[in-house]
mmCIF file of C-alpha atoms in Angstrom:
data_model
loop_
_atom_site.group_PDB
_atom_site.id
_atom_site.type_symbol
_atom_site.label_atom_id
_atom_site.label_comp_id
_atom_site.label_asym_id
_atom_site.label_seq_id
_atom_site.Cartn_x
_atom_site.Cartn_y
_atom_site.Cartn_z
ATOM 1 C CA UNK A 1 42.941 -134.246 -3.432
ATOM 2 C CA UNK A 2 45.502 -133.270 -0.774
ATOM 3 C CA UNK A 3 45.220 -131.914 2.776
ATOM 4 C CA UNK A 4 47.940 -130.443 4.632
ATOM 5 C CA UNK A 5 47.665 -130.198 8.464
ATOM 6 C CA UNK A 6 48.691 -126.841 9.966
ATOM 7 C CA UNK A 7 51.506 -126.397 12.465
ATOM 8 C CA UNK A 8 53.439 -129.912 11.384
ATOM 9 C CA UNK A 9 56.927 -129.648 9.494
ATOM 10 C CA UNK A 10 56.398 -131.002 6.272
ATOM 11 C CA UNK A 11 58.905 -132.545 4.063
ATOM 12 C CA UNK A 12 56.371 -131.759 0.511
ATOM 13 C CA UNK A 13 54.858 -129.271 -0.824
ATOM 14 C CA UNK A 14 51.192 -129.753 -1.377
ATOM 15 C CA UNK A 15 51.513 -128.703 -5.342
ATOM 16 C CA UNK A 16 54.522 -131.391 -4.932
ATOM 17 C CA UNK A 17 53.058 -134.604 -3.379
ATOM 18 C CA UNK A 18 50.002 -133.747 -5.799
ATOM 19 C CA UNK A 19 51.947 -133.568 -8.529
ATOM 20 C CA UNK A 20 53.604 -136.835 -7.943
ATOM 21 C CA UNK A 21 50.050 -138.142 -7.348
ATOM 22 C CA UNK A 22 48.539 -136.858 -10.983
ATOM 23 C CA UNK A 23 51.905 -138.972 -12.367
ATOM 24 C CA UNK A 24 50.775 -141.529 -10.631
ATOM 25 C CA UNK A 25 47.379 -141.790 -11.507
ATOM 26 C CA UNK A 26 48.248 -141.557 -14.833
ATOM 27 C CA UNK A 27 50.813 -144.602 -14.614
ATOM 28 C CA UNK A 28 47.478 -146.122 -13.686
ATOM 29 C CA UNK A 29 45.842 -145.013 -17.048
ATOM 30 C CA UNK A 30 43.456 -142.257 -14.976
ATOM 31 C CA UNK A 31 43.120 -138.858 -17.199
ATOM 32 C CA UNK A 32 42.979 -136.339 -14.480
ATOM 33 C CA UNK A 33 40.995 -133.388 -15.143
ATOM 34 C CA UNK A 34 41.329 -131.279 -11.963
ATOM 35 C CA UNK A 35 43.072 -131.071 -8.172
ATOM 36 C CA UNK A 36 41.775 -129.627 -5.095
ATOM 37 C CA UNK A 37 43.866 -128.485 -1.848
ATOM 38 C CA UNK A 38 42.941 -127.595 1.531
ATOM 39 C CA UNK A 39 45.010 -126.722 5.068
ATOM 40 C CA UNK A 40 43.773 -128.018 8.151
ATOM 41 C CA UNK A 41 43.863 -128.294 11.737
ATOM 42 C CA UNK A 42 42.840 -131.957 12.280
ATOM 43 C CA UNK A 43 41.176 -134.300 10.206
ATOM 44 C CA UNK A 44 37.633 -135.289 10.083
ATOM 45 C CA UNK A 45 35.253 -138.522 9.712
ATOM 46 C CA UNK A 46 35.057 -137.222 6.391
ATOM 47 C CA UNK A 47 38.678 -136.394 6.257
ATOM 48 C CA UNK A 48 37.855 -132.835 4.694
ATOM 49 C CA UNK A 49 35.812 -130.112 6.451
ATOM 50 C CA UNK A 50 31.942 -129.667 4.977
ATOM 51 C CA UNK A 51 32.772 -126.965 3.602
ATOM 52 C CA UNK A 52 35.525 -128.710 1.241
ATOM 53 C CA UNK A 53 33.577 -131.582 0.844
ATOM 54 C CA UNK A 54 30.773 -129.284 -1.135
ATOM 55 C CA UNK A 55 33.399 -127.731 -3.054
ATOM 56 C CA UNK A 56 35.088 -131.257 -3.768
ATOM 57 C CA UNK A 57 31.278 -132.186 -5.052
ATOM 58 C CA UNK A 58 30.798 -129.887 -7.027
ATOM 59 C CA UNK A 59 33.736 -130.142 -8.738
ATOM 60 C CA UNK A 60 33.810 -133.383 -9.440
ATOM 61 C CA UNK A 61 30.115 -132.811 -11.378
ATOM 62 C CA UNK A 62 31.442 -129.799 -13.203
ATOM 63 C CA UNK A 63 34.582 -131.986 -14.417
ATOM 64 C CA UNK A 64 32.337 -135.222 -14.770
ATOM 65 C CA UNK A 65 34.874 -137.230 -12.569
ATOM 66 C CA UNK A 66 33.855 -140.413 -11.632
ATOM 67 C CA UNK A 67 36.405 -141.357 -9.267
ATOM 68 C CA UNK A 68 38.423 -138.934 -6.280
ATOM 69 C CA UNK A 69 41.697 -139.984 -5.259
ATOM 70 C CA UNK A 70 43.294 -138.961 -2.035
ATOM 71 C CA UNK A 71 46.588 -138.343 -1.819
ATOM 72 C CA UNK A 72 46.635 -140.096 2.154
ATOM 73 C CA UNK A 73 45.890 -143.309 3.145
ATOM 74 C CA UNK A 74 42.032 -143.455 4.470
ATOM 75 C CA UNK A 75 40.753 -145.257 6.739
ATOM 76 C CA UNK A 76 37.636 -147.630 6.153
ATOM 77 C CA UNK A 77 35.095 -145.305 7.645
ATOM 78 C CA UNK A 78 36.483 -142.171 5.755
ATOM 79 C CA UNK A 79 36.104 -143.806 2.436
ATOM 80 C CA UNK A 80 32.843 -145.335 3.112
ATOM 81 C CA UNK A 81 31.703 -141.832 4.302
ATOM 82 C CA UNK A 82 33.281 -139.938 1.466
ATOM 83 C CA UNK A 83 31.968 -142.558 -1.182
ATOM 84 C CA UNK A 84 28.331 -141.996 0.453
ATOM 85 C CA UNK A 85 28.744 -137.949 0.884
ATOM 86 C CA UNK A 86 30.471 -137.305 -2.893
ATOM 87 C CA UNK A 87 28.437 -139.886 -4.336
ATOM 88 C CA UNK A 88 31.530 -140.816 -6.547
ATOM 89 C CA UNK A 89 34.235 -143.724 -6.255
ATOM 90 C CA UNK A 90 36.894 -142.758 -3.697
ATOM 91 C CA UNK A 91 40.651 -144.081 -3.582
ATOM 92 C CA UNK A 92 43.580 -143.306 -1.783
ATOM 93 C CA UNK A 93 47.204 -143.278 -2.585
ATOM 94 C CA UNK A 94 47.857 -146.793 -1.186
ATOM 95 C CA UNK A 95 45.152 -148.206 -3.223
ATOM 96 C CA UNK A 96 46.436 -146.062 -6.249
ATOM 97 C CA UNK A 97 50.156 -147.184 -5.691
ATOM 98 C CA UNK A 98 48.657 -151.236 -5.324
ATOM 99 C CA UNK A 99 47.179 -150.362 -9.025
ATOM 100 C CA UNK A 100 50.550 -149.642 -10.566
ATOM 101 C CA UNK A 101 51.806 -152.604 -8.848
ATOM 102 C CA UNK A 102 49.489 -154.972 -10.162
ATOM 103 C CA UNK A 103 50.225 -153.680 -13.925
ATOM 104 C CA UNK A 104 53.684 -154.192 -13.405
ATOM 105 C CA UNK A 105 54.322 -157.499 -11.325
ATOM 106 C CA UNK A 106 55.468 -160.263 -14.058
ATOM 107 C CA UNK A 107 56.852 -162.840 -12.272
ATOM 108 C CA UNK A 108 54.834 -165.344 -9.970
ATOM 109 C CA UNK A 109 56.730 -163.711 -7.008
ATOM 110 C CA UNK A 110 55.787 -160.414 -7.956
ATOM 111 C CA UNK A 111 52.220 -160.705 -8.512
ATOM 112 C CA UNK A 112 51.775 -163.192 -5.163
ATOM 113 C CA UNK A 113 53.223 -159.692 -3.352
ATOM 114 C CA UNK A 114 50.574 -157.634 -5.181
ATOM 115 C CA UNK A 115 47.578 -159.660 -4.713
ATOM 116 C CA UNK A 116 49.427 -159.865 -0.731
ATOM 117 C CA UNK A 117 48.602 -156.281 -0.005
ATOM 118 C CA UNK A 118 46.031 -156.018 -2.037
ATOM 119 C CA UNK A 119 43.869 -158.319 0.077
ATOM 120 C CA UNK A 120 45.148 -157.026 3.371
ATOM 121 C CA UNK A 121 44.327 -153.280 2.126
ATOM 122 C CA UNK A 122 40.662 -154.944 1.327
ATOM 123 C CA UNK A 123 40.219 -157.006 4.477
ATOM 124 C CA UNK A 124 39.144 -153.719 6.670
ATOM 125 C CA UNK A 125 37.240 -152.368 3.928
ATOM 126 C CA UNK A 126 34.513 -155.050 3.673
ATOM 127 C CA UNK A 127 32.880 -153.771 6.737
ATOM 128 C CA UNK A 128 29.805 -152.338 5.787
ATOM 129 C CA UNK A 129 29.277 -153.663 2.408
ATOM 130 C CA UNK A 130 25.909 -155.778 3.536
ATOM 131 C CA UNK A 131 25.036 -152.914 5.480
ATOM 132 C CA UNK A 132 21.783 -152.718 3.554
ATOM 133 C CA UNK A 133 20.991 -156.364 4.402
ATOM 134 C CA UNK A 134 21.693 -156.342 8.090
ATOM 135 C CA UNK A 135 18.570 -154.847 8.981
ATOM 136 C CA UNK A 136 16.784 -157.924 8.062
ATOM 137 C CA UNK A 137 17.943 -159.765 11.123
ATOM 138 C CA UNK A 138 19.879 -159.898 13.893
ATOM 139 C CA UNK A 139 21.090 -160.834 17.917
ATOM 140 C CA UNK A 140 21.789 -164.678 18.487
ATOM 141 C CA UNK A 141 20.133 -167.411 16.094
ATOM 142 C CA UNK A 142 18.609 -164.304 14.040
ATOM 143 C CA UNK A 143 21.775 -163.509 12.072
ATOM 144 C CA UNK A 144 20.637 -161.542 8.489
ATOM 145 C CA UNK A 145 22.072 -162.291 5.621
ATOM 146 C CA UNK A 146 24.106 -159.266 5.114
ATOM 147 C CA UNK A 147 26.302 -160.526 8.485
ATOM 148 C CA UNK A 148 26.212 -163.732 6.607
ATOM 149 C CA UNK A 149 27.707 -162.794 3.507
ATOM 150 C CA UNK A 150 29.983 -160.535 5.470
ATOM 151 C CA UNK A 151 31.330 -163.176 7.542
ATOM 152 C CA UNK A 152 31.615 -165.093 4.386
ATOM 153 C CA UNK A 153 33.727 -162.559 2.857
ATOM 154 C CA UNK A 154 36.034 -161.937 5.365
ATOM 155 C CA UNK A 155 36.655 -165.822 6.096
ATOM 156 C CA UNK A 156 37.600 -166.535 2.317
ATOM 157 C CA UNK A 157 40.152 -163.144 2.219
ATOM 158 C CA UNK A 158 41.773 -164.433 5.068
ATOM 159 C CA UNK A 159 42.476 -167.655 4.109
ATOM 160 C CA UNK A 160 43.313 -166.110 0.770
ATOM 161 C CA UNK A 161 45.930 -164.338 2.408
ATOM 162 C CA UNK A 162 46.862 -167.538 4.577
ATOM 163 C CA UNK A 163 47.217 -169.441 1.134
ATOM 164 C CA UNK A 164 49.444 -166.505 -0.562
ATOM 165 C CA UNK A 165 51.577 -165.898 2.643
ATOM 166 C CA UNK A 166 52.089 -169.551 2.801
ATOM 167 C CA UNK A 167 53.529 -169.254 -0.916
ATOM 168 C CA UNK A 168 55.508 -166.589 -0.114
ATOM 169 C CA UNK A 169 57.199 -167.820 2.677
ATOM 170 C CA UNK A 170 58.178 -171.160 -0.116
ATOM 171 C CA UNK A 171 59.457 -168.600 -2.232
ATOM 172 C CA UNK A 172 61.723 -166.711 0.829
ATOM 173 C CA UNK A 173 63.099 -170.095 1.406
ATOM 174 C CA UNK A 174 64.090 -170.873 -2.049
ATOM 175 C CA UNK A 175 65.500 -167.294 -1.900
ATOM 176 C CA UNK A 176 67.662 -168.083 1.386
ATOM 177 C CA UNK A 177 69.030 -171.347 -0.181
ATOM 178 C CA UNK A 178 70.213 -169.168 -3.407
ATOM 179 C CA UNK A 179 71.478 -166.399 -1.223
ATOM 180 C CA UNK A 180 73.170 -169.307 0.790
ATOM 181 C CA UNK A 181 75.132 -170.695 -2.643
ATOM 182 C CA UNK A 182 75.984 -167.335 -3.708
ATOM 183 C CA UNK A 183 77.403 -167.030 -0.329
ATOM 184 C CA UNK A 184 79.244 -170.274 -0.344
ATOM 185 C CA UNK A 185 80.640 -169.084 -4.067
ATOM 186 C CA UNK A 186 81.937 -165.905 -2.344
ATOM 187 C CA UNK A 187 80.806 -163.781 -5.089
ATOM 188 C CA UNK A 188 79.751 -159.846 -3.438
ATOM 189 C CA UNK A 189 76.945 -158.370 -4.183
ATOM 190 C CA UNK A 190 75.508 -155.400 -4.544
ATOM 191 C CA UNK A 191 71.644 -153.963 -4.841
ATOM 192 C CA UNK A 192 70.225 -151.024 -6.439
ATOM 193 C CA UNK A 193 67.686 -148.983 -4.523
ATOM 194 C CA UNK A 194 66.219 -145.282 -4.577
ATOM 195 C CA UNK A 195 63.525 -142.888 -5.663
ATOM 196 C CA UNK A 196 60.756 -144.811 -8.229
ATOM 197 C CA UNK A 197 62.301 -144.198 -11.795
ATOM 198 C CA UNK A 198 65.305 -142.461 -10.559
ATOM 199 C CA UNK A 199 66.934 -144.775 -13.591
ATOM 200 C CA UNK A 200 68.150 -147.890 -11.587
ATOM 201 C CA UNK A 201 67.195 -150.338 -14.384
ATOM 202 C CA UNK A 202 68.812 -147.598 -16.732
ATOM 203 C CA UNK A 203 72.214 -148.099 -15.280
ATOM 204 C CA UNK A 204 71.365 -151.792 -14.525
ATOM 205 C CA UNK A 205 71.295 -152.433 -18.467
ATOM 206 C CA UNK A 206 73.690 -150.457 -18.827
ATOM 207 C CA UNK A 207 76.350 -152.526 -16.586
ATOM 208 C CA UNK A 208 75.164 -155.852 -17.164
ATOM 209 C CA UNK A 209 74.004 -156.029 -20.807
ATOM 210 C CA UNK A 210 70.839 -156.917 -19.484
ATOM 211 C CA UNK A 211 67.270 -156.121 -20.791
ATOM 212 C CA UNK A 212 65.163 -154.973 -18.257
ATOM 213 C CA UNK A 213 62.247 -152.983 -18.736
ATOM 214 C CA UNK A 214 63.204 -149.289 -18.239
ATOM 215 C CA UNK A 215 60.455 -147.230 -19.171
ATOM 216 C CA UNK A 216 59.829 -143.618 -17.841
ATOM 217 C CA UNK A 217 57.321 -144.553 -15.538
ATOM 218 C CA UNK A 218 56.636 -145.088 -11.741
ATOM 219 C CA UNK A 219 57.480 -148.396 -10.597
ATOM 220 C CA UNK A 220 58.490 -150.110 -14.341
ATOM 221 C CA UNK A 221 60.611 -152.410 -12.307
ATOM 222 C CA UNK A 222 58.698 -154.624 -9.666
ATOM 223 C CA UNK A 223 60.360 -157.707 -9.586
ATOM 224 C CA UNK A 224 64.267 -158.112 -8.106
ATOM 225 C CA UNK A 225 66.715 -159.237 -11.787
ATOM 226 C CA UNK A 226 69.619 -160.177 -10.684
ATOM 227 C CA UNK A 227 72.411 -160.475 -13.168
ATOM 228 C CA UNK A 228 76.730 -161.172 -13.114
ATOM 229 C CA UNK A 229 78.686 -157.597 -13.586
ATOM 230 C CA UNK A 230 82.373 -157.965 -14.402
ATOM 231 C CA UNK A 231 84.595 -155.946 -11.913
ATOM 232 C CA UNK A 232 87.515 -153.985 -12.942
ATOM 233 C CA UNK A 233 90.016 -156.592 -11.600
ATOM 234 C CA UNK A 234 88.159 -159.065 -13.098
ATOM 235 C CA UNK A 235 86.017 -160.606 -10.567
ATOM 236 C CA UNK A 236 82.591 -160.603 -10.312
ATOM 237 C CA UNK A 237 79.583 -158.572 -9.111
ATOM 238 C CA UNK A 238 76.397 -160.223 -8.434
ATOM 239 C CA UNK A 239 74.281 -156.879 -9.122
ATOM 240 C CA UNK A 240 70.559 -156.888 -8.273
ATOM 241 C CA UNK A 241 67.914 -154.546 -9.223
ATOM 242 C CA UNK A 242 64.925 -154.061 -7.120
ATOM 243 C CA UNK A 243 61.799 -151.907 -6.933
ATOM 244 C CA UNK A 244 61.779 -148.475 -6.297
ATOM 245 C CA UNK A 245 60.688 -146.214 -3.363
ATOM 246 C CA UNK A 246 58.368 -143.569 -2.946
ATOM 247 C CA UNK A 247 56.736 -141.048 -0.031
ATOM 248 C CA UNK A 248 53.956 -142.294 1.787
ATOM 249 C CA UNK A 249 54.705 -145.955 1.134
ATOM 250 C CA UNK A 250 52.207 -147.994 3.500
ATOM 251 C CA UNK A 251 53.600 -150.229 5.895
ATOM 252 C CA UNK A 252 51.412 -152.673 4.946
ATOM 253 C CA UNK A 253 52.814 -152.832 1.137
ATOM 254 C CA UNK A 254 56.504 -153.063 2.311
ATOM 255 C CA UNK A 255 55.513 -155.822 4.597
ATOM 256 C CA UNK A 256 53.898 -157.812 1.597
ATOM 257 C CA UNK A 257 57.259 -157.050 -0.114
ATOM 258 C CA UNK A 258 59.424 -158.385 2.602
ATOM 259 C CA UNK A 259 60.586 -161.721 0.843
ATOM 260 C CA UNK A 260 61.885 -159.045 -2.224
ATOM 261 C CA UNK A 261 63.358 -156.813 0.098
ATOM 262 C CA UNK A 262 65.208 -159.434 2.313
ATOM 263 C CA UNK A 263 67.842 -159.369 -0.972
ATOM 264 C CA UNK A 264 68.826 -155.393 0.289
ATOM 265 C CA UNK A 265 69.933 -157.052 3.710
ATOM 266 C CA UNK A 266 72.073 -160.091 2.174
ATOM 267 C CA UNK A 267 73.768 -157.449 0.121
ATOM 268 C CA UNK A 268 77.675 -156.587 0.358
ATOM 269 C CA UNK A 269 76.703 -152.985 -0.476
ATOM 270 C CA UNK A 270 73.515 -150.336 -1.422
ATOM 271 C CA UNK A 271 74.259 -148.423 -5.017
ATOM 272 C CA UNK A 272 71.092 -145.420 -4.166
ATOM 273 C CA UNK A 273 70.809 -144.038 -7.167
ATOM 274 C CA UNK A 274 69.529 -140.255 -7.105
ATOM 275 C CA UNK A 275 68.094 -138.780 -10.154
ATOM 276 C CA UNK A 276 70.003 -135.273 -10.075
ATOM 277 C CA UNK A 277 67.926 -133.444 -12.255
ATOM 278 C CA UNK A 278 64.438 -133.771 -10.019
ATOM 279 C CA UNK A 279 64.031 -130.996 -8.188
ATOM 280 C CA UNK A 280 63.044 -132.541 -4.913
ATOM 281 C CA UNK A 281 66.306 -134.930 -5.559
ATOM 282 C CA UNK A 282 67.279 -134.408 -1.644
ATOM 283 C CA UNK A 283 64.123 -135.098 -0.584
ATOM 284 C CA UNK A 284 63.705 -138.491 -2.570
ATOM 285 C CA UNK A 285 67.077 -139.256 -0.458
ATOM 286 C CA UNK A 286 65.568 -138.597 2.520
ATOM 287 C CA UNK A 287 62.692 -140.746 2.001
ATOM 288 C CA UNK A 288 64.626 -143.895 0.558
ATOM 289 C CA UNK A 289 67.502 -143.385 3.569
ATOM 290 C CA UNK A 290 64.220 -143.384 5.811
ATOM 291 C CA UNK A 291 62.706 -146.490 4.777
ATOM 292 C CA UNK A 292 66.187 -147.981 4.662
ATOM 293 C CA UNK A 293 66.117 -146.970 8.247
ATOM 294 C CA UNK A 294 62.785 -148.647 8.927
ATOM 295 C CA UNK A 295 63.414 -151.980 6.939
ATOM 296 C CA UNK A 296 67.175 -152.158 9.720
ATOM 297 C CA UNK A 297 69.464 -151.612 7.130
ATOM 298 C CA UNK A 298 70.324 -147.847 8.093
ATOM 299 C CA UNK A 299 74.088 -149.017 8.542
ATOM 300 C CA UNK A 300 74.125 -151.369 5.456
ATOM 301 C CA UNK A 301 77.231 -150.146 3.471
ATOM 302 C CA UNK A 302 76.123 -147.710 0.532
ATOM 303 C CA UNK A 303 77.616 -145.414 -2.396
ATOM 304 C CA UNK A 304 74.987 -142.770 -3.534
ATOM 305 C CA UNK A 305 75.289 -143.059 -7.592
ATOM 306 C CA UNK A 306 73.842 -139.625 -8.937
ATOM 307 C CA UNK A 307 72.639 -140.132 -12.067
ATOM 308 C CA UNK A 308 72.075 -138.320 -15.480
ATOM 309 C CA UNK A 309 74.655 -135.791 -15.275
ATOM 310 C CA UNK A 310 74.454 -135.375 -18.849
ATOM 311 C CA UNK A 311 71.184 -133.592 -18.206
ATOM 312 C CA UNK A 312 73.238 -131.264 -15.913
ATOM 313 C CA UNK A 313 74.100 -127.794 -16.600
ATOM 314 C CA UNK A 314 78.123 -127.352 -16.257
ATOM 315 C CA UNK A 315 77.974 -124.630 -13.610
ATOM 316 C CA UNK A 316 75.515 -126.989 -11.216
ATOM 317 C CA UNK A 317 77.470 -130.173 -11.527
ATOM 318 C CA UNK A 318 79.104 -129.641 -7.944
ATOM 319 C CA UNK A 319 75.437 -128.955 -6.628
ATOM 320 C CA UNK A 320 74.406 -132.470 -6.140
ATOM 321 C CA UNK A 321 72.152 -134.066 -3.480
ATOM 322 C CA UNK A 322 74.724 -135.122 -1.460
ATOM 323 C CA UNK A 323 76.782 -132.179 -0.760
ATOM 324 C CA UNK A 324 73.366 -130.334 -0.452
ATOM 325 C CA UNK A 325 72.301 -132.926 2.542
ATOM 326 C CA UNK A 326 75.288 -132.563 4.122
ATOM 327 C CA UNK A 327 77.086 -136.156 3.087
ATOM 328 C CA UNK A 328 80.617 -136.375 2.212
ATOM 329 C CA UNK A 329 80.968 -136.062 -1.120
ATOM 330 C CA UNK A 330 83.267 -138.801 -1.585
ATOM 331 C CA UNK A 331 80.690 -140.617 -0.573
ATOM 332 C CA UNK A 332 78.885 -140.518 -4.138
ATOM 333 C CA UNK A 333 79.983 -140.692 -7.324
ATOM 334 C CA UNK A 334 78.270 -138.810 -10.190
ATOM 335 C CA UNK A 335 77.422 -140.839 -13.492
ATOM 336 C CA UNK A 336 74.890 -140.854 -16.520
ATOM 337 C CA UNK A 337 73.081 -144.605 -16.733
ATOM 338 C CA UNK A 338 71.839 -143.817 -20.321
ATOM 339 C CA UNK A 339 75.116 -142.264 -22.124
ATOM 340 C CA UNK A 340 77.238 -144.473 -20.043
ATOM 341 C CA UNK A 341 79.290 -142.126 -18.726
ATOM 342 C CA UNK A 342 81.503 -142.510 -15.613
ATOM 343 C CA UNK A 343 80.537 -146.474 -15.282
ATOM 344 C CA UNK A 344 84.233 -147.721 -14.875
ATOM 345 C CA UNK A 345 84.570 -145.108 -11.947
ATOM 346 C CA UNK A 346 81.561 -146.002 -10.676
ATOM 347 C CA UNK A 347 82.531 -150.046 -10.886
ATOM 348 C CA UNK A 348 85.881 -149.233 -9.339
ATOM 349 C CA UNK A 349 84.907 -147.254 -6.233
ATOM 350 C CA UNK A 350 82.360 -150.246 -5.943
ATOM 351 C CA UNK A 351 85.511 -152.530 -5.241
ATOM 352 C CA UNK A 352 87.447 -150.706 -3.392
ATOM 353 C CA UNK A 353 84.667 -150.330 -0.903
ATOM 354 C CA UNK A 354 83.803 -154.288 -1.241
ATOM 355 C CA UNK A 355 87.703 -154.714 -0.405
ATOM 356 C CA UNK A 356 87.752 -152.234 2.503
ATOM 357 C CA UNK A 357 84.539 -153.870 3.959
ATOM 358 C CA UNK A 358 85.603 -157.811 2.635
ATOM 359 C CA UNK A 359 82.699 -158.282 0.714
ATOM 360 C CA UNK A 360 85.296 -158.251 -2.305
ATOM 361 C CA UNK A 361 87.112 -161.485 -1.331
ATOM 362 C CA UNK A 362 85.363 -163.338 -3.711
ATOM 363 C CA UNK A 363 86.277 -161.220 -6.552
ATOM 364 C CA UNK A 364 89.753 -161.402 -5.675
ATOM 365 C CA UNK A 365 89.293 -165.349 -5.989
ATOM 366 C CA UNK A 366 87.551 -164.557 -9.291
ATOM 367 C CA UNK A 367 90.371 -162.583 -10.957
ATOM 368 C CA UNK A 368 92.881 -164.787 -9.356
ATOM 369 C CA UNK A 369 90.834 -168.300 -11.352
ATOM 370 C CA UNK A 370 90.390 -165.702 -14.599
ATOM 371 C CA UNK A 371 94.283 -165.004 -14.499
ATOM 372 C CA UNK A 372 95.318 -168.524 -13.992
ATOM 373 C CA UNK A 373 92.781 -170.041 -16.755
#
């Protein structure tokens, strides 16, 4: 279910954001069996209009859904409301994203994040869940138990979330003291961001011989791999691989992700790899430059990789994101992660631009200890 509010610029289609939503969805092992649109002025307590809401009712009968998932984040009171109108389980996008997460997170690191946001997107839900037992009591000394067990609630999530931000923040600091030695070791790095399953663990096998899981689905990477790349000169690359971005990422899950994402700022240089062959490819780049933006790393050195060329027709191989967003188009170089094509170009425009900003003084060192030995 997506609504679309009238007179605001919009960067998606509906029939697009819904059709990254049904893929989704079905990363989350939902079988979708029907989508409903509407256009709107302003949204409601209900977040649809009554009329919609009928129509979104009786659909869901006629296709025996038992759950509704909205494509926006909703607040508290518009999926308690919708839940109690529809009569059906009600989800948003944030709670559909979280989902996929949780599937995916391997590593203790990983699934602390997860269970993070997960518990800070649940905090402002509990209200009203006792609801029914309020009315037994209330006012000072006459507390019912639904208040009780509310209170309850909401005292062990937060010191849940106390507990897991506490092991989080052990976990950053372990992470600063490795970034530290790498630093110390003056080996560059480099990190891999863009567009969920744009192929960044494709082409991060592909240059390090490593196996990371590169399936085609939303989010099959979660946790940050890093691994040693050998540079043309010799030197080395400390190349990491981190998790992918996507449109209407909550705040709230890139905050519980901070510790992951701190590796993007401690990097010599961003590889954004663009999948050239999706047809909203320039507005994927919009969205990852924009959370770039909004995480401070607008003017963190980057190459745009655009990948699978080998799935691109001959006459459209000069038509690629970048030159259709207006960047310079040496400012990108085009490649195919899974055939392996253009790789040593790729790996050699990554040094030069390491040596024109000095992050490549450590692989100078490198190849200068390789030639000796």
């Amino acid at each position: 279910m997506a609504v679309e509010l009238k007179g605001r610029a919009h960067l998606w289609s509906l029939d697009d954001t819904l059709n990254e939503l049904d893929y989704l969805a079905r990363t989350a092992g939902a079988q979708v069996v029907g989508r409903i649109t509407q256009q709107a002025n302003r949204l409601t307590s209900l977040f649809l209009g009554k009329g919609k809401i009928q129509e979104v009712k009786e659909r869901a009968v006629e296709w025996e859904a038992d759950t509704v998932i909205f494509d926006d984040e909703l607040t508290p009171s518009q999926q308690r409301n919708l839940e109690e109108t529809l009569g059906t389980k009600v989800i948003d996008r944030t709670a559909l994203i979280l989902d996929v997460f949780a599937r995916h997170a391997r590593t203790y690191e990983g699934q602390l994040q997860v269970e993070l946001a997960q518990h800070k997107y649940l905090l402002p839900r509990l209200a009203g869940q006792w609801s029914h037992l309020e009315r037994l009591g209330g006012g000072i000394g006459t507390r019912g138990p639904g208040e009780t067990q509310l209170e309850t609630d909401r005292r062990l999530v937060r010191r849940r979330i106390g507990k897991i931000e506490s092991d989080l923040e052990g976990v950053r600091r372990r992470r600063t003291l490795y970034m530290g030695r790498r630093k110390k070791a003056s080996i560059p790095t480099a990190s891999l961001v863009g567009y969920t399953n744009a192929g960044k663990s494709t082409l991060f096998n592909a240059l390090s011989d490593a196996r990371v899981e590169a399936e085609d689905q939303l989010f099959s990477t979660l946790d940050p791999v890093t691994r040693r790349v050998r540079l043309p000169s010799g030197g080395q690359l400390l190349l990491t691989d981190t998790v992918g971005f996507i449109q209407k990422l909550s705040p709230m899950v890139v905050a519980a992700f901070r510790a992951t994402l701190e590796e993007l700022a401690e990097s010599d240089i961003l590889l954004h790899v663009i999948d050239i062959t999706h047809p909203k490819a320039p507005e994927q780049t919009e969205v990852v430059e924009n959370v770039l933006k909004d995480l401070g790393l607008g003017d963190q050195p980057r190459l745009l990789v655009i990948n699978k060329m080998d799935l691109l027709a001959p006459a459209n191989e000069g038509a690629t994101p970048a030159r259709r967003s207006g960047w310079d188009s040496h400012s990108s170089v085009l490649i195919s992660a899974a055939k392996g094509w253009n790789l040593d170009l790729l790996l050699q425009e990554v040094e030069s631009r390491l040596t024109a900003t000095g992050g490549a003084s450590g692989a100078g060192k490198m190849a200068g200890s390789n030639a000796r030995s």
